[in-house]
């Protein structure tokens, strides 16, 4: 299984405060730039360096690491041009984002 560990502290002095199970997968990953965000449909489109685009559903179970904090998916408001690494699950022709590392 894949997990997200929530912690506080720096360097080697860290204390875990919670663990969120992401499930067993299988998961896929894409790194690229946000080219579209539909706030009402809760979808985000990312284009990788090779020019391939993927669209992801941003559900309630999503975890987002912005580098400064970790939040849930409903509060995530990516802007065009953000650099992201998206870990996602594929179900048929739909992609559901599970974990996003987002940098402006």
mmCIF file of N, CA, C and O in Angstrom:
data_model
loop_
_atom_site.group_PDB
_atom_site.id
_atom_site.type_symbol
_atom_site.label_atom_id
_atom_site.label_comp_id
_atom_site.label_asym_id
_atom_site.label_seq_id
_atom_site.Cartn_x
_atom_site.Cartn_y
_atom_site.Cartn_z
ATOM 1 N N UNK A 1 0.825 -1.192 0.000
ATOM 2 C CA UNK A 1 0.000 0.000 0.000
ATOM 3 C C UNK A 1 0.865 1.250 0.000
ATOM 4 O O UNK A 1 1.996 1.245 0.438
ATOM 5 N N UNK A 2 0.288 2.330 -0.483
ATOM 6 C CA UNK A 2 0.942 3.624 -0.479
ATOM 7 C C UNK A 2 0.307 4.474 0.608
ATOM 8 O O UNK A 2 -0.902 4.431 0.817
ATOM 9 N N UNK A 3 1.131 5.262 1.291
ATOM 10 C CA UNK A 3 0.631 6.105 2.375
ATOM 11 C C UNK A 3 1.231 7.502 2.276
ATOM 12 O O UNK A 3 2.277 7.706 1.677
ATOM 13 N N UNK A 4 0.527 8.452 2.900
ATOM 14 C CA UNK A 4 1.056 9.789 3.117
ATOM 15 C C UNK A 4 1.241 9.921 4.620
ATOM 16 O O UNK A 4 0.325 9.622 5.390
ATOM 17 N N UNK A 5 2.429 10.347 5.030
ATOM 18 C CA UNK A 5 2.713 10.548 6.451
ATOM 19 C C UNK A 5 2.707 12.050 6.717
ATOM 20 O O UNK A 5 3.475 12.801 6.116
ATOM 21 N N UNK A 6 1.824 12.483 7.606
ATOM 22 C CA UNK A 6 1.776 13.879 8.028
ATOM 23 C C UNK A 6 2.697 14.016 9.238
ATOM 24 O O UNK A 6 2.630 13.213 10.162
ATOM 25 N N UNK A 7 3.562 15.026 9.206
ATOM 26 C CA UNK A 7 4.517 15.194 10.287
ATOM 27 C C UNK A 7 4.836 16.670 10.492
ATOM 28 O O UNK A 7 4.512 17.517 9.654
ATOM 29 N N UNK A 8 5.487 16.955 11.595
ATOM 30 C CA UNK A 8 6.046 18.281 11.810
ATOM 31 C C UNK A 8 7.491 18.101 12.243
ATOM 32 O O UNK A 8 7.910 17.026 12.657
ATOM 33 N N UNK A 9 8.264 19.166 12.092
ATOM 34 C CA UNK A 9 9.680 19.111 12.431
ATOM 35 C C UNK A 9 10.540 19.267 11.203
ATOM 36 O O UNK A 9 10.034 19.374 10.079
ATOM 37 N N UNK A 10 11.849 19.285 11.420
ATOM 38 C CA UNK A 10 12.805 19.494 10.339
ATOM 39 C C UNK A 10 13.923 18.466 10.406
ATOM 40 O O UNK A 10 14.220 17.915 11.468
ATOM 41 N N UNK A 11 14.564 18.267 9.264
ATOM 42 C CA UNK A 11 15.722 17.382 9.152
ATOM 43 C C UNK A 11 15.454 16.023 9.819
ATOM 44 O O UNK A 11 14.506 15.355 9.454
ATOM 45 N N UNK A 12 16.270 15.647 10.787
ATOM 46 C CA UNK A 12 16.111 14.346 11.442
ATOM 47 C C UNK A 12 15.228 14.406 12.678
ATOM 48 O O UNK A 12 15.041 13.395 13.349
ATOM 49 N N UNK A 13 14.719 15.581 13.005
ATOM 50 C CA UNK A 13 13.872 15.754 14.186
ATOM 51 C C UNK A 13 12.411 15.915 13.748
ATOM 52 O O UNK A 13 11.856 17.009 13.781
ATOM 53 N N UNK A 14 11.794 14.826 13.301
ATOM 54 C CA UNK A 14 10.415 14.848 12.800
ATOM 55 C C UNK A 14 9.534 13.963 13.672
ATOM 56 O O UNK A 14 9.977 12.927 14.158
ATOM 57 N N UNK A 15 8.283 14.369 13.818
ATOM 58 C CA UNK A 15 7.314 13.595 14.577
ATOM 59 C C UNK A 15 6.084 13.361 13.704
ATOM 60 O O UNK A 15 5.448 14.323 13.257
ATOM 61 N N UNK A 16 5.764 12.105 13.439
ATOM 62 C CA UNK A 16 4.576 11.771 12.649
ATOM 63 C C UNK A 16 3.331 12.018 13.492
ATOM 64 O O UNK A 16 3.296 11.678 14.669
ATOM 65 N N UNK A 17 2.319 12.626 12.875
ATOM 66 C CA UNK A 17 1.076 12.906 13.596
ATOM 67 C C UNK A 17 -0.129 12.189 12.986
ATOM 68 O O UNK A 17 -1.158 12.052 13.639
ATOM 69 N N UNK A 18 -0.002 11.732 11.735
ATOM 70 C CA UNK A 18 -1.098 11.003 11.095
ATOM 71 C C UNK A 18 -0.574 10.273 9.869
ATOM 72 O O UNK A 18 0.439 10.658 9.286
ATOM 73 N N UNK A 19 -1.292 9.222 9.486
ATOM 74 C CA UNK A 19 -0.971 8.459 8.287
ATOM 75 C C UNK A 19 -2.258 8.274 7.493
ATOM 76 O O UNK A 19 -3.294 7.929 8.060
ATOM 77 N N UNK A 20 -2.194 8.536 6.179
ATOM 78 C CA UNK A 20 -3.360 8.324 5.321
ATOM 79 C C UNK A 20 -3.021 7.244 4.307
ATOM 80 O O UNK A 20 -2.059 7.368 3.555
ATOM 81 N N UNK A 21 -3.809 6.193 4.281
ATOM 82 C CA UNK A 21 -3.637 5.078 3.356
ATOM 83 C C UNK A 21 -4.186 5.484 1.984
ATOM 84 O O UNK A 21 -5.345 5.876 1.868
ATOM 85 N N UNK A 22 -3.354 5.421 0.949
ATOM 86 C CA UNK A 22 -3.789 5.749 -0.406
ATOM 87 C C UNK A 22 -4.302 4.532 -1.162
ATOM 88 O O UNK A 22 -4.851 4.657 -2.244
ATOM 89 N N UNK A 23 -4.109 3.344 -0.596
ATOM 90 C CA UNK A 23 -4.564 2.128 -1.254
ATOM 91 C C UNK A 23 -3.417 1.379 -1.898
ATOM 92 O O UNK A 23 -2.269 1.804 -1.863
ATOM 93 N N UNK A 24 -3.764 0.277 -2.514
ATOM 94 C CA UNK A 24 -2.756 -0.621 -3.073
ATOM 95 C C UNK A 24 -2.353 -0.276 -4.501
ATOM 96 O O UNK A 24 -1.372 -0.785 -5.014
ATOM 97 N N UNK A 25 -3.124 0.576 -5.173
ATOM 98 C CA UNK A 25 -2.795 0.884 -6.568
ATOM 99 C C UNK A 25 -3.448 -0.123 -7.499
ATOM 100 O O UNK A 25 -4.423 -0.763 -7.106
ATOM 101 N N UNK A 26 -2.977 -0.293 -8.697
ATOM 102 C CA UNK A 26 -1.762 0.300 -9.232
ATOM 103 C C UNK A 26 -1.956 1.791 -9.533
ATOM 104 O O UNK A 26 -3.048 2.221 -9.895
ATOM 105 N N UNK A 27 -0.880 2.548 -9.351
ATOM 106 C CA UNK A 27 -0.903 3.977 -9.625
ATOM 107 C C UNK A 27 0.035 4.293 -10.776
ATOM 108 O O UNK A 27 0.983 3.566 -11.038
ATOM 109 N N UNK A 28 -0.262 5.400 -11.436
ATOM 110 C CA UNK A 28 0.599 5.916 -12.488
ATOM 111 C C UNK A 28 1.013 7.320 -12.086
ATOM 112 O O UNK A 28 0.428 7.908 -11.174
ATOM 113 N N UNK A 29 2.012 7.862 -12.782
ATOM 114 C CA UNK A 29 2.512 9.179 -12.426
ATOM 115 C C UNK A 29 2.797 9.987 -13.681
ATOM 116 O O UNK A 29 3.219 9.429 -14.694
ATOM 117 N N UNK A 30 2.551 11.286 -13.603
ATOM 118 C CA UNK A 30 2.904 12.207 -14.674
ATOM 119 C C UNK A 30 3.456 13.472 -14.041
ATOM 120 O O UNK A 30 2.979 13.911 -13.000
ATOM 121 N N UNK A 31 4.486 14.022 -14.659
ATOM 122 C CA UNK A 31 5.058 15.295 -14.222
ATOM 123 C C UNK A 31 4.902 16.279 -15.361
ATOM 124 O O UNK A 31 5.193 15.956 -16.515
ATOM 125 N N UNK A 32 4.409 17.462 -15.056
ATOM 126 C CA UNK A 32 4.220 18.440 -16.108
ATOM 127 C C UNK A 32 3.683 19.762 -15.591
ATOM 128 O O UNK A 32 3.836 20.091 -14.410
ATOM 129 N N UNK A 33 3.024 20.483 -16.482
ATOM 130 C CA UNK A 33 2.520 21.817 -16.201
ATOM 131 C C UNK A 33 1.003 21.838 -16.326
ATOM 132 O O UNK A 33 0.450 21.256 -17.267
ATOM 133 N N UNK A 34 0.347 22.513 -15.395
ATOM 134 C CA UNK A 34 -1.105 22.659 -15.460
ATOM 135 C C UNK A 34 -1.449 23.550 -16.650
ATOM 136 O O UNK A 34 -0.928 24.662 -16.779
ATOM 137 N N UNK A 35 -2.304 23.041 -17.538
ATOM 138 C CA UNK A 35 -2.741 23.832 -18.691
ATOM 139 C C UNK A 35 -4.209 24.224 -18.585
ATOM 140 O O UNK A 35 -4.662 25.125 -19.300
ATOM 141 N N UNK A 36 -4.953 23.564 -17.696
ATOM 142 C CA UNK A 36 -6.364 23.912 -17.506
ATOM 143 C C UNK A 36 -6.846 23.410 -16.150
ATOM 144 O O UNK A 36 -6.444 22.343 -15.702
ATOM 145 N N UNK A 37 -7.716 24.205 -15.509
ATOM 146 C CA UNK A 37 -8.366 23.799 -14.263
ATOM 147 C C UNK A 37 -9.821 24.221 -14.346
ATOM 148 O O UNK A 37 -10.120 25.394 -14.569
ATOM 149 N N UNK A 38 -10.736 23.253 -14.223
ATOM 150 C CA UNK A 38 -12.173 23.522 -14.223
ATOM 151 C C UNK A 38 -12.666 23.389 -12.788
ATOM 152 O O UNK A 38 -12.810 22.288 -12.270
ATOM 153 N N UNK A 39 -12.885 24.542 -12.149
ATOM 154 C CA UNK A 39 -13.261 24.566 -10.742
ATOM 155 C C UNK A 39 -14.605 23.886 -10.491
ATOM 156 O O UNK A 39 -14.797 23.219 -9.488
ATOM 157 N N UNK A 40 -15.552 24.041 -11.418
ATOM 158 C CA UNK A 40 -16.887 23.478 -11.223
ATOM 159 C C UNK A 40 -16.914 21.968 -11.438
ATOM 160 O O UNK A 40 -17.566 21.250 -10.688
ATOM 161 N N UNK A 41 -16.194 21.488 -12.439
ATOM 162 C CA UNK A 41 -16.138 20.044 -12.702
ATOM 163 C C UNK A 41 -15.082 19.357 -11.839
ATOM 164 O O UNK A 41 -15.027 18.134 -11.800
ATOM 165 N N UNK A 42 -14.239 20.152 -11.153
ATOM 166 C CA UNK A 42 -13.144 19.644 -10.318
ATOM 167 C C UNK A 42 -12.216 18.739 -11.139
ATOM 168 O O UNK A 42 -11.910 17.608 -10.762
ATOM 169 N N UNK A 43 -11.772 19.273 -12.303
ATOM 170 C CA UNK A 43 -10.807 18.564 -13.140
ATOM 171 C C UNK A 43 -9.620 19.477 -13.439
ATOM 172 O O UNK A 43 -9.746 20.699 -13.466
ATOM 173 N N UNK A 44 -8.482 18.849 -13.667
ATOM 174 C CA UNK A 44 -7.251 19.558 -13.985
ATOM 175 C C UNK A 44 -6.582 18.827 -15.141
ATOM 176 O O UNK A 44 -6.507 17.599 -15.141
ATOM 177 N N UNK A 45 -6.078 19.578 -16.119
ATOM 178 C CA UNK A 45 -5.353 18.994 -17.245
ATOM 179 C C UNK A 45 -3.883 19.367 -17.126
ATOM 180 O O UNK A 45 -3.545 20.536 -16.898
ATOM 181 N N UNK A 46 -3.026 18.355 -17.283
ATOM 182 C CA UNK A 46 -1.575 18.522 -17.165
ATOM 183 C C UNK A 46 -0.934 18.074 -18.466
ATOM 184 O O UNK A 46 -1.308 17.043 -19.028
ATOM 185 N N UNK A 47 0.057 18.863 -18.939
ATOM 186 C CA UNK A 47 0.812 18.489 -20.132
ATOM 187 C C UNK A 47 2.251 18.228 -19.713
ATOM 188 O O UNK A 47 2.873 19.052 -19.044
ATOM 189 N N UNK A 48 2.781 17.049 -20.107
ATOM 190 C CA UNK A 48 4.163 16.716 -19.766
ATOM 191 C C UNK A 48 5.125 17.309 -20.793
ATOM 192 O O UNK A 48 4.703 17.933 -21.774
ATOM 193 N N UNK A 49 6.431 17.125 -20.578
ATOM 194 C CA UNK A 49 7.454 17.706 -21.461
ATOM 195 C C UNK A 49 7.394 17.160 -22.877
ATOM 196 O O UNK A 49 7.826 17.814 -23.820
ATOM 197 N N UNK A 50 6.843 15.947 -23.054
ATOM 198 C CA UNK A 50 6.718 15.344 -24.380
ATOM 199 C C UNK A 50 5.480 15.847 -25.120
ATOM 200 O O UNK A 50 5.247 15.481 -26.264
ATOM 201 N N UNK A 51 4.656 16.667 -24.446
ATOM 202 C CA UNK A 51 3.459 17.212 -25.071
ATOM 203 C C UNK A 51 2.200 16.402 -24.845
ATOM 204 O O UNK A 51 1.137 16.743 -25.348
ATOM 205 N N UNK A 52 2.299 15.321 -24.075
ATOM 206 C CA UNK A 52 1.140 14.480 -23.770
ATOM 207 C C UNK A 52 0.307 15.137 -22.676
ATOM 208 O O UNK A 52 0.837 15.574 -21.659
ATOM 209 N N UNK A 53 -1.015 15.217 -22.887
ATOM 210 C CA UNK A 53 -1.915 15.802 -21.893
ATOM 211 C C UNK A 53 -2.788 14.728 -21.263
ATOM 212 O O UNK A 53 -3.211 13.796 -21.936
ATOM 213 N N UNK A 54 -3.029 14.886 -19.970
ATOM 214 C CA UNK A 54 -3.928 14.008 -19.219
ATOM 215 C C UNK A 54 -4.830 14.883 -18.363
ATOM 216 O O UNK A 54 -4.384 15.896 -17.826
ATOM 217 N N UNK A 55 -6.095 14.482 -18.238
ATOM 218 C CA UNK A 55 -7.045 15.193 -17.394
ATOM 219 C C UNK A 55 -7.375 14.328 -16.189
ATOM 220 O O UNK A 55 -7.565 13.121 -16.318
ATOM 221 N N UNK A 56 -7.448 14.968 -15.025
ATOM 222 C CA UNK A 56 -7.640 14.256 -13.760
ATOM 223 C C UNK A 56 -8.831 14.806 -13.002
ATOM 224 O O UNK A 56 -9.011 16.017 -12.921
ATOM 225 N N UNK A 57 -9.597 13.899 -12.409
ATOM 226 C CA UNK A 57 -10.626 14.280 -11.463
ATOM 227 C C UNK A 57 -9.979 14.571 -10.123
ATOM 228 O O UNK A 57 -9.071 13.865 -9.699
ATOM 229 N N UNK A 58 -10.421 15.647 -9.476
ATOM 230 C CA UNK A 58 -9.884 16.039 -8.168
ATOM 231 C C UNK A 58 -10.962 15.804 -7.129
ATOM 232 O O UNK A 58 -11.786 16.670 -6.854
ATOM 233 N N UNK A 59 -10.966 14.609 -6.563
ATOM 234 C CA UNK A 59 -12.001 14.201 -5.617
ATOM 235 C C UNK A 59 -11.632 14.569 -4.180
ATOM 236 O O UNK A 59 -10.532 15.040 -3.903
ATOM 237 N N UNK A 60 -12.546 14.289 -3.265
ATOM 238 C CA UNK A 60 -12.346 14.593 -1.847
ATOM 239 C C UNK A 60 -11.164 13.855 -1.233
ATOM 240 O O UNK A 60 -10.545 14.347 -0.307
ATOM 241 N N UNK A 61 -10.834 12.676 -1.747
ATOM 242 C CA UNK A 61 -9.757 11.869 -1.164
ATOM 243 C C UNK A 61 -8.359 12.344 -1.557
ATOM 244 O O UNK A 61 -7.369 11.862 -1.026
ATOM 245 N N UNK A 62 -8.267 13.302 -2.476
ATOM 246 C CA UNK A 62 -6.991 13.807 -2.959
ATOM 247 C C UNK A 62 -6.182 14.464 -1.840
ATOM 248 O O UNK A 62 -6.722 15.192 -1.015
ATOM 249 N N UNK A 63 -4.853 14.221 -1.837
ATOM 250 C CA UNK A 63 -3.921 14.879 -0.927
ATOM 251 C C UNK A 63 -2.974 15.723 -1.780
ATOM 252 O O UNK A 63 -2.434 15.242 -2.777
ATOM 253 N N UNK A 64 -2.774 16.994 -1.385
ATOM 254 C CA UNK A 64 -1.921 17.912 -2.135
ATOM 255 C C UNK A 64 -0.799 18.424 -1.236
ATOM 256 O O UNK A 64 -1.056 18.964 -0.165
ATOM 257 N N UNK A 65 0.441 18.250 -1.692
ATOM 258 C CA UNK A 65 1.619 18.776 -1.005
ATOM 259 C C UNK A 65 2.107 19.983 -1.796
ATOM 260 O O UNK A 65 2.602 19.841 -2.911
ATOM 261 N N UNK A 66 1.971 21.182 -1.224
ATOM 262 C CA UNK A 66 2.371 22.407 -1.919
ATOM 263 C C UNK A 66 3.804 22.814 -1.613
ATOM 264 O O UNK A 66 4.286 23.816 -2.135
ATOM 265 N N UNK A 67 4.477 22.074 -0.760
ATOM 266 C CA UNK A 67 5.818 22.448 -0.352
ATOM 267 C C UNK A 67 5.808 23.237 0.943
ATOM 268 O O UNK A 67 6.754 23.207 1.703
ATOM 269 N N UNK A 68 4.728 23.953 1.193
ATOM 270 C CA UNK A 68 4.569 24.708 2.437
ATOM 271 C C UNK A 68 3.568 24.067 3.370
ATOM 272 O O UNK A 68 3.611 24.270 4.572
ATOM 273 N N UNK A 69 2.635 23.309 2.774
ATOM 274 C CA UNK A 69 1.610 22.646 3.583
ATOM 275 C C UNK A 69 1.029 21.477 2.806
ATOM 276 O O UNK A 69 1.270 21.329 1.613
ATOM 277 N N UNK A 70 0.237 20.691 3.517
ATOM 278 C CA UNK A 70 -0.470 19.567 2.901
ATOM 279 C C UNK A 70 -1.948 19.816 3.130
ATOM 280 O O UNK A 70 -2.362 20.187 4.224
ATOM 281 N N UNK A 71 -2.759 19.647 2.069
ATOM 282 C CA UNK A 71 -4.193 19.914 2.194
ATOM 283 C C UNK A 71 -4.995 18.872 1.454
ATOM 284 O O UNK A 71 -4.454 18.067 0.702
ATOM 285 N N UNK A 72 -6.305 18.942 1.630
ATOM 286 C CA UNK A 72 -7.226 18.068 0.923
ATOM 287 C C UNK A 72 -7.543 18.623 -0.452
ATOM 288 O O UNK A 72 -7.264 19.779 -0.757
ATOM 289 N N UNK A 73 -8.150 17.793 -1.260
ATOM 290 C CA UNK A 73 -8.413 18.140 -2.647
ATOM 291 C C UNK A 73 -9.391 19.262 -2.890
ATOM 292 O O UNK A 73 -9.267 20.004 -3.850
ATOM 293 N N UNK A 74 -10.396 19.426 -2.051
ATOM 294 C CA UNK A 74 -11.399 20.473 -2.264
ATOM 295 C C UNK A 74 -10.817 21.878 -2.194
ATOM 296 O O UNK A 74 -11.298 22.789 -2.823
ATOM 297 N N UNK A 75 -9.760 22.049 -1.412
ATOM 298 C CA UNK A 75 -9.152 23.362 -1.275
ATOM 299 C C UNK A 75 -8.103 23.666 -2.323
ATOM 300 O O UNK A 75 -7.587 24.775 -2.391
ATOM 301 N N UNK A 76 -7.777 22.693 -3.165
ATOM 302 C CA UNK A 76 -6.718 22.879 -4.156
ATOM 303 C C UNK A 76 -7.237 23.686 -5.329
ATOM 304 O O UNK A 76 -8.248 23.349 -5.937
ATOM 305 N N UNK A 77 -6.532 24.763 -5.658
ATOM 306 C CA UNK A 77 -6.928 25.673 -6.730
ATOM 307 C C UNK A 77 -5.714 25.943 -7.617
ATOM 308 O O UNK A 77 -5.101 27.004 -7.526
ATOM 309 N N UNK A 78 -5.335 24.970 -8.462
ATOM 310 C CA UNK A 78 -4.127 25.131 -9.272
ATOM 311 C C UNK A 78 -4.326 26.173 -10.367
ATOM 312 O O UNK A 78 -5.422 26.325 -10.904
ATOM 313 N N UNK A 79 -3.265 26.881 -10.662
ATOM 314 C CA UNK A 79 -3.313 27.884 -11.721
ATOM 315 C C UNK A 79 -2.501 27.407 -12.917
ATOM 316 O O UNK A 79 -1.563 26.622 -12.769
ATOM 317 N N UNK A 80 -2.873 27.901 -14.077
ATOM 318 C CA UNK A 80 -2.156 27.575 -15.301
ATOM 319 C C UNK A 80 -0.678 27.913 -15.103
ATOM 320 O O UNK A 80 -0.341 28.981 -14.598
ATOM 321 N N UNK A 81 0.185 26.965 -15.454
ATOM 322 C CA UNK A 81 1.611 27.165 -15.338
ATOM 323 C C UNK A 81 2.233 26.515 -14.117
ATOM 324 O O UNK A 81 3.459 26.408 -14.041
ATOM 325 N N UNK A 82 1.415 26.079 -13.142
ATOM 326 C CA UNK A 82 1.965 25.371 -11.974
ATOM 327 C C UNK A 82 2.674 24.111 -12.440
ATOM 328 O O UNK A 82 2.190 23.400 -13.324
ATOM 329 N N UNK A 83 3.814 23.820 -11.840
ATOM 330 C CA UNK A 83 4.516 22.564 -12.096
ATOM 331 C C UNK A 83 4.007 21.543 -11.082
ATOM 332 O O UNK A 83 4.006 21.815 -9.882
ATOM 333 N N UNK A 84 3.560 20.385 -11.564
ATOM 334 C CA UNK A 84 2.978 19.371 -10.686
ATOM 335 C C UNK A 84 3.521 17.985 -11.013
ATOM 336 O O UNK A 84 3.935 17.719 -12.135
ATOM 337 N N UNK A 85 3.506 17.140 -10.003
ATOM 338 C CA UNK A 85 3.719 15.704 -10.170
ATOM 339 C C UNK A 85 2.451 15.057 -9.638
ATOM 340 O O UNK A 85 2.099 15.246 -8.473
ATOM 341 N N UNK A 86 1.736 14.349 -10.506
ATOM 342 C CA UNK A 86 0.443 13.767 -10.159
ATOM 343 C C UNK A 86 0.562 12.244 -10.102
ATOM 344 O O UNK A 86 0.983 11.623 -11.067
ATOM 345 N N UNK A 87 0.199 11.684 -8.965
ATOM 346 C CA UNK A 87 0.052 10.237 -8.835
ATOM 347 C C UNK A 87 -1.434 9.965 -8.957
ATOM 348 O O UNK A 87 -2.238 10.599 -8.274
ATOM 349 N N UNK A 88 -1.798 9.051 -9.857
ATOM 350 C CA UNK A 88 -3.213 8.856 -10.143
ATOM 351 C C UNK A 88 -3.558 7.399 -10.401
ATOM 352 O O UNK A 88 -2.693 6.578 -10.696
ATOM 353 N N UNK A 89 -4.859 7.126 -10.262
ATOM 354 C CA UNK A 89 -5.404 5.808 -10.574
ATOM 355 C C UNK A 89 -6.237 5.941 -11.841
ATOM 356 O O UNK A 89 -6.953 6.929 -12.018
ATOM 357 N N UNK A 90 -6.119 4.966 -12.705
ATOM 358 C CA UNK A 90 -6.869 4.959 -13.964
ATOM 359 C C UNK A 90 -8.001 3.944 -13.846
ATOM 360 O O UNK A 90 -7.777 2.814 -13.447
ATOM 361 N N UNK A 91 -9.216 4.381 -14.159
ATOM 362 C CA UNK A 91 -10.390 3.496 -14.159
ATOM 363 C C UNK A 91 -11.104 3.690 -15.492
ATOM 364 O O UNK A 91 -11.792 4.688 -15.687
ATOM 365 N N UNK A 92 -10.870 2.773 -16.411
ATOM 366 C CA UNK A 92 -11.424 2.929 -17.749
ATOM 367 C C UNK A 92 -10.744 4.091 -18.444
ATOM 368 O O UNK A 92 -9.530 4.147 -18.525
ATOM 369 N N UNK A 93 -11.547 5.060 -18.899
ATOM 370 C CA UNK A 93 -10.972 6.233 -19.567
ATOM 371 C C UNK A 93 -10.882 7.441 -18.635
ATOM 372 O O UNK A 93 -10.619 8.548 -19.067
ATOM 373 N N UNK A 94 -11.100 7.231 -17.339
ATOM 374 C CA UNK A 94 -11.051 8.324 -16.355
ATOM 375 C C UNK A 94 -9.822 8.191 -15.467
ATOM 376 O O UNK A 94 -9.435 7.097 -15.078
ATOM 377 N N UNK A 95 -9.218 9.343 -15.152
ATOM 378 C CA UNK A 95 -8.082 9.402 -14.249
ATOM 379 C C UNK A 95 -8.512 10.104 -12.973
ATOM 380 O O UNK A 95 -9.115 11.171 -13.022
ATOM 381 N N UNK A 96 -8.180 9.525 -11.846
ATOM 382 C CA UNK A 96 -8.494 10.128 -10.560
ATOM 383 C C UNK A 96 -7.190 10.423 -9.825
ATOM 384 O O UNK A 96 -6.430 9.506 -9.503
ATOM 385 N N UNK A 97 -6.922 11.716 -9.584
ATOM 386 C CA UNK A 97 -5.704 12.103 -8.870
ATOM 387 C C UNK A 97 -5.792 11.626 -7.433
ATOM 388 O O UNK A 97 -6.808 11.787 -6.767
ATOM 389 N N UNK A 98 -4.701 11.029 -6.951
ATOM 390 C CA UNK A 98 -4.612 10.511 -5.589
ATOM 391 C C UNK A 98 -3.724 11.410 -4.745
ATOM 392 O O UNK A 98 -4.031 11.736 -3.614
ATOM 393 N N UNK A 99 -2.587 11.819 -5.325
ATOM 394 C CA UNK A 99 -1.608 12.649 -4.631
ATOM 395 C C UNK A 99 -0.981 13.612 -5.636
ATOM 396 O O UNK A 99 -0.631 13.205 -6.739
ATOM 397 N N UNK A 100 -0.876 14.882 -5.259
ATOM 398 C CA UNK A 100 -0.255 15.885 -6.129
ATOM 399 C C UNK A 100 0.821 16.616 -5.355
ATOM 400 O O UNK A 100 0.582 17.113 -4.252
ATOM 401 N N UNK A 101 2.010 16.674 -5.945
ATOM 402 C CA UNK A 101 3.067 17.552 -5.432
ATOM 403 C C UNK A 101 3.046 18.766 -6.341
ATOM 404 O O UNK A 101 3.259 18.645 -7.552
ATOM 405 N N UNK A 102 2.722 19.921 -5.798
ATOM 406 C CA UNK A 102 2.483 21.121 -6.595
ATOM 407 C C UNK A 102 3.466 22.217 -6.223
ATOM 408 O O UNK A 102 3.655 22.530 -5.057
ATOM 409 N N UNK A 103 4.061 22.808 -7.247
ATOM 410 C CA UNK A 103 4.957 23.949 -7.053
ATOM 411 C C UNK A 103 4.542 25.049 -8.033
ATOM 412 O O UNK A 103 4.272 24.777 -9.188
ATOM 413 N N UNK A 104 4.525 26.273 -7.547
ATOM 414 C CA UNK A 104 4.151 27.409 -8.412
ATOM 415 C C UNK A 104 5.238 27.703 -9.393
ATOM 416 O O UNK A 104 6.356 27.377 -9.248
#
